[in-house]
Amino acid sequence: MFPVARAAQSLVARGIQRTAIRQAHHKHEPTFHDKYGTMVLLGGAAMFSAVWGYVLTQLKIEWGFSPVGRVTPREWRE
């Protein structure tokens, strides 16, 4: 291996080793997502379900989109 490539490889390896050691000694503090992530997800799912439940049951939505039997043709005018 060329000396420059070998030096670069050892620098990269040393940096990775330092990062791994630093992370191993670092105490993990809970973040917002660790603390509240599940509750936010469940709250969003409940809100989504409540809104769409209301939309699908309370609003006057006509579900048959086919015009067959409802549209009558007009008389042709010449």
mmCIF file with all atom_site columns, C-alpha atoms in Angstrom:
data_model
loop_
_atom_site.group_PDB
_atom_site.id
_atom_site.type_symbol
_atom_site.label_atom_id
_atom_site.label_alt_id
_atom_site.label_comp_id
_atom_site.label_asym_id
_atom_site.label_entity_id
_atom_site.label_seq_id
_atom_site.pdbx_PDB_ins_code
_atom_site.Cartn_x
_atom_site.Cartn_y
_atom_site.Cartn_z
_atom_site.occupancy
_atom_site.B_iso_or_equiv
_atom_site.pdbx_formal_charge
_atom_site.auth_seq_id
_atom_site.auth_comp_id
_atom_site.auth_asym_id
_atom_site.auth_atom_id
_atom_site.pdbx_PDB_model_num
ATOM 1  C CA . MET A 1 1  ? 0.000   0.000  0.000   1.00 0.00 ? 1  MET A CA 1
ATOM 2  C CA . PHE A 1 2  ? 1.196   3.542  -0.681  1.00 0.00 ? 2  PHE A CA 1
ATOM 3  C CA . PRO A 1 3  ? 2.373   5.508  2.355   1.00 0.00 ? 3  PRO A CA 1
ATOM 4  C CA . VAL A 1 4  ? -0.186  8.271  1.814   1.00 0.00 ? 4  VAL A CA 1
ATOM 5  C CA . ALA A 1 5  ? -3.079  5.795  1.556   1.00 0.00 ? 5  ALA A CA 1
ATOM 6  C CA . ARG A 1 6  ? -1.854  3.952  4.633   1.00 0.00 ? 6  ARG A CA 1
ATOM 7  C CA . ALA A 1 7  ? -1.653  7.204  6.618   1.00 0.00 ? 7  ALA A CA 1
ATOM 8  C CA . ALA A 1 8  ? -5.146  8.214  5.509   1.00 0.00 ? 8  ALA A CA 1
ATOM 9  C CA . GLN A 1 9  ? -6.532  4.814  6.442   1.00 0.00 ? 9  GLN A CA 1
ATOM 10 C CA . SER A 1 10 ? -4.981  4.968  9.905   1.00 0.00 ? 10 SER A CA 1
ATOM 11 C CA . LEU A 1 11 ? -6.393  8.495  10.446  1.00 0.00 ? 11 LEU A CA 1
ATOM 12 C CA . VAL A 1 12 ? -9.868  7.320  9.514   1.00 0.00 ? 12 VAL A CA 1
ATOM 13 C CA . ALA A 1 13 ? -9.574  4.240  11.723  1.00 0.00 ? 13 ALA A CA 1
ATOM 14 C CA . ARG A 1 14 ? -8.337  6.357  14.643  1.00 0.00 ? 14 ARG A CA 1
ATOM 15 C CA . GLY A 1 15 ? -11.257 8.768  14.221  1.00 0.00 ? 15 GLY A CA 1
ATOM 16 C CA . ILE A 1 16 ? -13.743 5.907  14.217  1.00 0.00 ? 16 ILE A CA 1
ATOM 17 C CA . GLN A 1 17 ? -12.158 4.431  17.345  1.00 0.00 ? 17 GLN A CA 1
ATOM 18 C CA . ARG A 1 18 ? -12.322 7.787  19.153  1.00 0.00 ? 18 ARG A CA 1
ATOM 19 C CA . THR A 1 19 ? -15.970 8.233  18.205  1.00 0.00 ? 19 THR A CA 1
ATOM 20 C CA . ALA A 1 20 ? -16.836 4.737  19.415  1.00 0.00 ? 20 ALA A CA 1
ATOM 21 C CA . ILE A 1 21 ? -15.053 5.291  22.742  1.00 0.00 ? 21 ILE A CA 1
ATOM 22 C CA . ARG A 1 22 ? -16.722 8.694  23.225  1.00 0.00 ? 22 ARG A CA 1
ATOM 23 C CA . GLN A 1 23 ? -20.169 7.228  22.549  1.00 0.00 ? 23 GLN A CA 1
ATOM 24 C CA . ALA A 1 24 ? -19.576 4.266  24.853  1.00 0.00 ? 24 ALA A CA 1
ATOM 25 C CA . HIS A 1 25 ? -18.713 6.568  27.773  1.00 0.00 ? 25 HIS A CA 1
ATOM 26 C CA . HIS A 1 26 ? -21.517 9.023  27.108  1.00 0.00 ? 26 HIS A CA 1
ATOM 27 C CA . LYS A 1 27 ? -24.617 8.679  29.279  1.00 0.00 ? 27 LYS A CA 1
ATOM 28 C CA . HIS A 1 28 ? -27.745 8.427  27.192  1.00 0.00 ? 28 HIS A CA 1
ATOM 29 C CA . GLU A 1 29 ? -30.231 11.114 28.162  1.00 0.00 ? 29 GLU A CA 1
ATOM 30 C CA . PRO A 1 30 ? -33.792 10.588 26.946  1.00 0.00 ? 30 PRO A CA 1
ATOM 31 C CA . THR A 1 31 ? -34.791 12.923 24.146  1.00 0.00 ? 31 THR A CA 1
ATOM 32 C CA . PHE A 1 32 ? -38.254 14.268 23.421  1.00 0.00 ? 32 PHE A CA 1
ATOM 33 C CA . HIS A 1 33 ? -38.936 11.256 21.202  1.00 0.00 ? 33 HIS A CA 1
ATOM 34 C CA . ASP A 1 34 ? -37.790 8.841  23.883  1.00 0.00 ? 34 ASP A CA 1
ATOM 35 C CA . LYS A 1 35 ? -40.070 10.476 26.444  1.00 0.00 ? 35 LYS A CA 1
ATOM 36 C CA . TYR A 1 36 ? -43.179 11.300 24.433  1.00 0.00 ? 36 TYR A CA 1
ATOM 37 C CA . GLY A 1 37 ? -42.849 9.566  21.057  1.00 0.00 ? 37 GLY A CA 1
ATOM 38 C CA . THR A 1 38 ? -45.338 6.771  21.709  1.00 0.00 ? 38 THR A CA 1
ATOM 39 C CA . MET A 1 39 ? -47.894 9.099  23.275  1.00 0.00 ? 39 MET A CA 1
ATOM 40 C CA . VAL A 1 40 ? -47.668 11.551 20.384  1.00 0.00 ? 40 VAL A CA 1
ATOM 41 C CA . LEU A 1 41 ? -48.100 8.694  17.909  1.00 0.00 ? 41 LEU A CA 1
ATOM 42 C CA . LEU A 1 42 ? -51.127 7.301  19.774  1.00 0.00 ? 42 LEU A CA 1
ATOM 43 C CA . GLY A 1 43 ? -52.627 10.773 20.149  1.00 0.00 ? 43 GLY A CA 1
ATOM 44 C CA . GLY A 1 44 ? -52.251 11.421 16.431  1.00 0.00 ? 44 GLY A CA 1
ATOM 45 C CA . ALA A 1 45 ? -53.818 8.077  15.571  1.00 0.00 ? 45 ALA A CA 1
ATOM 46 C CA . ALA A 1 46 ? -56.755 8.791  17.907  1.00 0.00 ? 46 ALA A CA 1
ATOM 47 C CA . MET A 1 47 ? -57.267 12.261 16.405  1.00 0.00 ? 47 MET A CA 1
ATOM 48 C CA . PHE A 1 48 ? -57.075 10.868 12.867  1.00 0.00 ? 48 PHE A CA 1
ATOM 49 C CA . SER A 1 49 ? -59.623 8.171  13.708  1.00 0.00 ? 49 SER A CA 1
ATOM 50 C CA . ALA A 1 50 ? -61.965 10.630 15.437  1.00 0.00 ? 50 ALA A CA 1
ATOM 51 C CA . VAL A 1 51 ? -61.947 13.122 12.567  1.00 0.00 ? 51 VAL A CA 1
ATOM 52 C CA . TRP A 1 52 ? -62.480 10.529 9.856   1.00 0.00 ? 52 TRP A CA 1
ATOM 53 C CA . GLY A 1 53 ? -65.078 8.747  11.991  1.00 0.00 ? 53 GLY A CA 1
ATOM 54 C CA . TYR A 1 54 ? -67.018 12.009 12.181  1.00 0.00 ? 54 TYR A CA 1
ATOM 55 C CA . VAL A 1 55 ? -66.619 12.695 8.467   1.00 0.00 ? 55 VAL A CA 1
ATOM 56 C CA . LEU A 1 56 ? -67.762 9.235  7.437   1.00 0.00 ? 56 LEU A CA 1
ATOM 57 C CA . THR A 1 57 ? -70.759 9.048  9.787   1.00 0.00 ? 57 THR A CA 1
ATOM 58 C CA . GLN A 1 58 ? -72.137 12.561 10.246  1.00 0.00 ? 58 GLN A CA 1
ATOM 59 C CA . LEU A 1 59 ? -71.750 14.363 6.954   1.00 0.00 ? 59 LEU A CA 1
ATOM 60 C CA . LYS A 1 60 ? -74.291 13.828 4.205   1.00 0.00 ? 60 LYS A CA 1
ATOM 61 C CA . ILE A 1 61 ? -72.069 12.146 1.685   1.00 0.00 ? 61 ILE A CA 1
ATOM 62 C CA . GLU A 1 62 ? -73.721 10.483 -1.255  1.00 0.00 ? 62 GLU A CA 1
ATOM 63 C CA . TRP A 1 63 ? -71.716 7.337  -1.845  1.00 0.00 ? 63 TRP A CA 1
ATOM 64 C CA . GLY A 1 64 ? -73.158 6.121  -5.140  1.00 0.00 ? 64 GLY A CA 1
ATOM 65 C CA . PHE A 1 65 ? -71.161 8.077  -7.689  1.00 0.00 ? 65 PHE A CA 1
ATOM 66 C CA . SER A 1 66 ? -72.670 6.280  -10.684 1.00 0.00 ? 66 SER A CA 1
ATOM 67 C CA . PRO A 1 67 ? -75.243 8.397  -12.551 1.00 0.00 ? 67 PRO A CA 1
ATOM 68 C CA . VAL A 1 68 ? -77.024 5.299  -13.931 1.00 0.00 ? 68 VAL A CA 1
ATOM 69 C CA . GLY A 1 69 ? -80.726 5.523  -13.101 1.00 0.00 ? 69 GLY A CA 1
ATOM 70 C CA . ARG A 1 70 ? -80.479 9.063  -11.753 1.00 0.00 ? 70 ARG A CA 1
ATOM 71 C CA . VAL A 1 71 ? -79.745 11.056 -14.866 1.00 0.00 ? 71 VAL A CA 1
ATOM 72 C CA . THR A 1 72 ? -82.562 11.294 -17.396 1.00 0.00 ? 72 THR A CA 1
ATOM 73 C CA . PRO A 1 73 ? -81.796 12.544 -20.881 1.00 0.00 ? 73 PRO A CA 1
ATOM 74 C CA . ARG A 1 74 ? -83.500 15.741 -22.086 1.00 0.00 ? 74 ARG A CA 1
ATOM 75 C CA . GLU A 1 75 ? -85.549 15.892 -25.226 1.00 0.00 ? 75 GLU A CA 1
ATOM 76 C CA . TRP A 1 76 ? -83.592 16.725 -28.347 1.00 0.00 ? 76 TRP A CA 1
ATOM 77 C CA . ARG A 1 77 ? -84.297 20.160 -29.826 1.00 0.00 ? 77 ARG A CA 1
ATOM 78 C CA . GLU A 1 78 ? -83.865 20.818 -33.530 1.00 0.00 ? 78 GLU A CA 1
#
